[in-house]
């Protein structure tokens, strides 16, 4: 089984070919970083146009690198949401056209499912597992019981954790994209304990997250400091922020261990996924937590944590194996929760 995957839900245009033998035959990513950098964030209209400009060529390259033609594909998968709708439409329409022209099954993939199932492509991970999904748009803890079977145990009540990294980096003056720049700055910290930041939600029942207070506290720390911020201050603040995020993620995930075990006693694996999972400090903290509690810890290689099309192709393989294909009338979804039955998160800035 060989599936072509397409990812266009944010600012990466990507195409990949993956087989059901867990083989990544090609995985091409074109970052639009330079297009959005002048604006300090992703501009949806620019993103959609850039996807349109590059996607056909990237698909041709992905097929050529994999050494297969359209005729050898078993299906075409596209990220069909959640995400910036202009870009999602570009990817979904392209996949539908290929499916129609080549008489192939079409697979509409939830971008979050792509992240959540990546560990089954890179590692031998069985159901059920606990998934911590930490990206630019989401921060969730999920009990993953099977393909399409997700129970949301906790979610953010305001900002996503990647969004918090991006905003913190902007405040500190580290630029865009925030996550990787903040991680690099934190490594240069000389006095990482110099600034004190809060640990929102720490110790609270359940495993919901909140990050907006952290951003406000960071702003307050910045007020008395000299501008432009000296490198040493920026590095120490970055380290303080990363350490606060690490503490929160560890605390919330520890609570999720208990919730997951109550629902599925055999669950002993923690999988981290999404862009923030590329952060080495976050990975190390979660690894430590899992080891301490006797759980297995799985984190995909860094380049499969951030957005890519191999994860979409793989989710396509998982769905195709079960016959879970979609009709060509499938409408792209700007919002698409993995667990429709989950209670609505309550909080000041809840978005989903
Ligand atoms: O999964 P992803 O590529 O896109 C979404 O689905 O949102 O995640 C992007 C997010 C951004 O907020 C980015 O700043 C963050 O992941 N990120 C990081 C790192 N690399 C990417 N955050 C912290 N440390 C990193 N090394
Ligand atoms: Zn993502």
PDB file of C-alpha atoms and ligand atoms in Angstrom, residues 111 115 135-137 162-163 165-166 179-180 183 274-276 278-279 305-307, ligand 1:
ATOM      1  CA  UNK A 111      -4.134  17.440  10.777  1.00  0.00           C
ATOM      2  CA  UNK A 115       0.501  14.479  14.441  1.00  0.00           C
ATOM      3  CA  UNK A 135       1.619  22.651  18.393  1.00  0.00           C
ATOM      4  CA  UNK A 136       1.081  26.225  17.285  1.00  0.00           C
ATOM      5  CA  UNK A 137      -2.691  25.888  17.345  1.00  0.00           C
ATOM      6  CA  UNK A 162       3.415  26.849  20.488  1.00  0.00           C
ATOM      7  CA  UNK A 163       1.512  30.122  20.292  1.00  0.00           C
ATOM      8  CA  UNK A 165       6.390  30.233  22.615  1.00  0.00           C
ATOM      9  CA  UNK A 166       5.845  32.464  19.580  1.00  0.00           C
ATOM     10  CA  UNK A 179       9.732  28.404  19.225  1.00  0.00           C
ATOM     11  CA  UNK A 180      13.097  27.437  17.753  1.00  0.00           C
ATOM     12  CA  UNK A 183      14.958  27.391  22.477  1.00  0.00           C
ATOM     13  CA  UNK A 274       3.420  18.545  17.205  1.00  0.00           C
ATOM     14  CA  UNK A 275       5.866  21.387  16.626  1.00  0.00           C
ATOM     15  CA  UNK A 276       6.725  22.017  20.286  1.00  0.00           C
ATOM     16  CA  UNK A 278      10.801  19.417  18.558  1.00  0.00           C
ATOM     17  CA  UNK A 279      12.000  21.300  21.659  1.00  0.00           C
ATOM     18  CA  UNK A 305       7.257  16.786  14.918  1.00  0.00           C
ATOM     19  CA  UNK A 306       6.785  20.027  12.976  1.00  0.00           C
ATOM     20  CA  UNK A 307       4.292  20.067  10.103  1.00  0.00           C
TER      21      UNK A 307
HETATM   22  O1  LIG B   1       2.915  21.427  14.504  1.00  0.00           O
HETATM   23  P1  LIG B   1       3.409  22.715  13.976  1.00  0.00           P
HETATM   24  O2  LIG B   1       4.563  22.685  12.999  1.00  0.00           O
HETATM   25  O3  LIG B   1       2.253  23.536  13.325  1.00  0.00           O
HETATM   26  C1  LIG B   1       0.963  23.541  13.869  1.00  0.00           C
HETATM   27  O4  LIG B   1       0.219  22.569  13.633  1.00  0.00           O
HETATM   28  O5  LIG B   1       0.694  24.497  14.634  1.00  0.00           O
HETATM   29  O6  LIG B   1       3.810  23.612  15.244  1.00  0.00           O
HETATM   30  C2  LIG B   1       4.328  24.894  15.094  1.00  0.00           C
HETATM   31  C3  LIG B   1       4.587  25.449  16.460  1.00  0.00           C
HETATM   32  C4  LIG B   1       5.007  26.916  16.433  1.00  0.00           C
HETATM   33  O7  LIG B   1       4.283  27.618  17.412  1.00  0.00           O
HETATM   34  C5  LIG B   1       6.490  26.847  16.755  1.00  0.00           C
HETATM   35  O8  LIG B   1       6.975  27.998  17.402  1.00  0.00           O
HETATM   36  C6  LIG B   1       6.540  25.639  17.652  1.00  0.00           C
HETATM   37  O9  LIG B   1       5.645  24.722  17.106  1.00  0.00           O
HETATM   38  N1  LIG B   1       7.897  25.075  17.665  1.00  0.00           N
HETATM   39  C7  LIG B   1       8.674  25.055  18.759  1.00  0.00           C
HETATM   40  C8  LIG B   1       9.904  24.506  18.351  1.00  0.00           C
HETATM   41  N2  LIG B   1       9.833  24.210  17.017  1.00  0.00           N
HETATM   42  C9  LIG B   1       8.586  24.566  16.625  1.00  0.00           C
HETATM   43  N3  LIG B   1       8.439  25.453  20.025  1.00  0.00           N
HETATM   44  C10 LIG B   1       9.435  25.312  20.908  1.00  0.00           C
HETATM   45  N4  LIG B   1      10.646  24.808  20.590  1.00  0.00           N
HETATM   46  C11 LIG B   1      10.926  24.401  19.341  1.00  0.00           C
HETATM   47  N5  LIG B   1      12.135  23.913  19.032  1.00  0.00           N
END
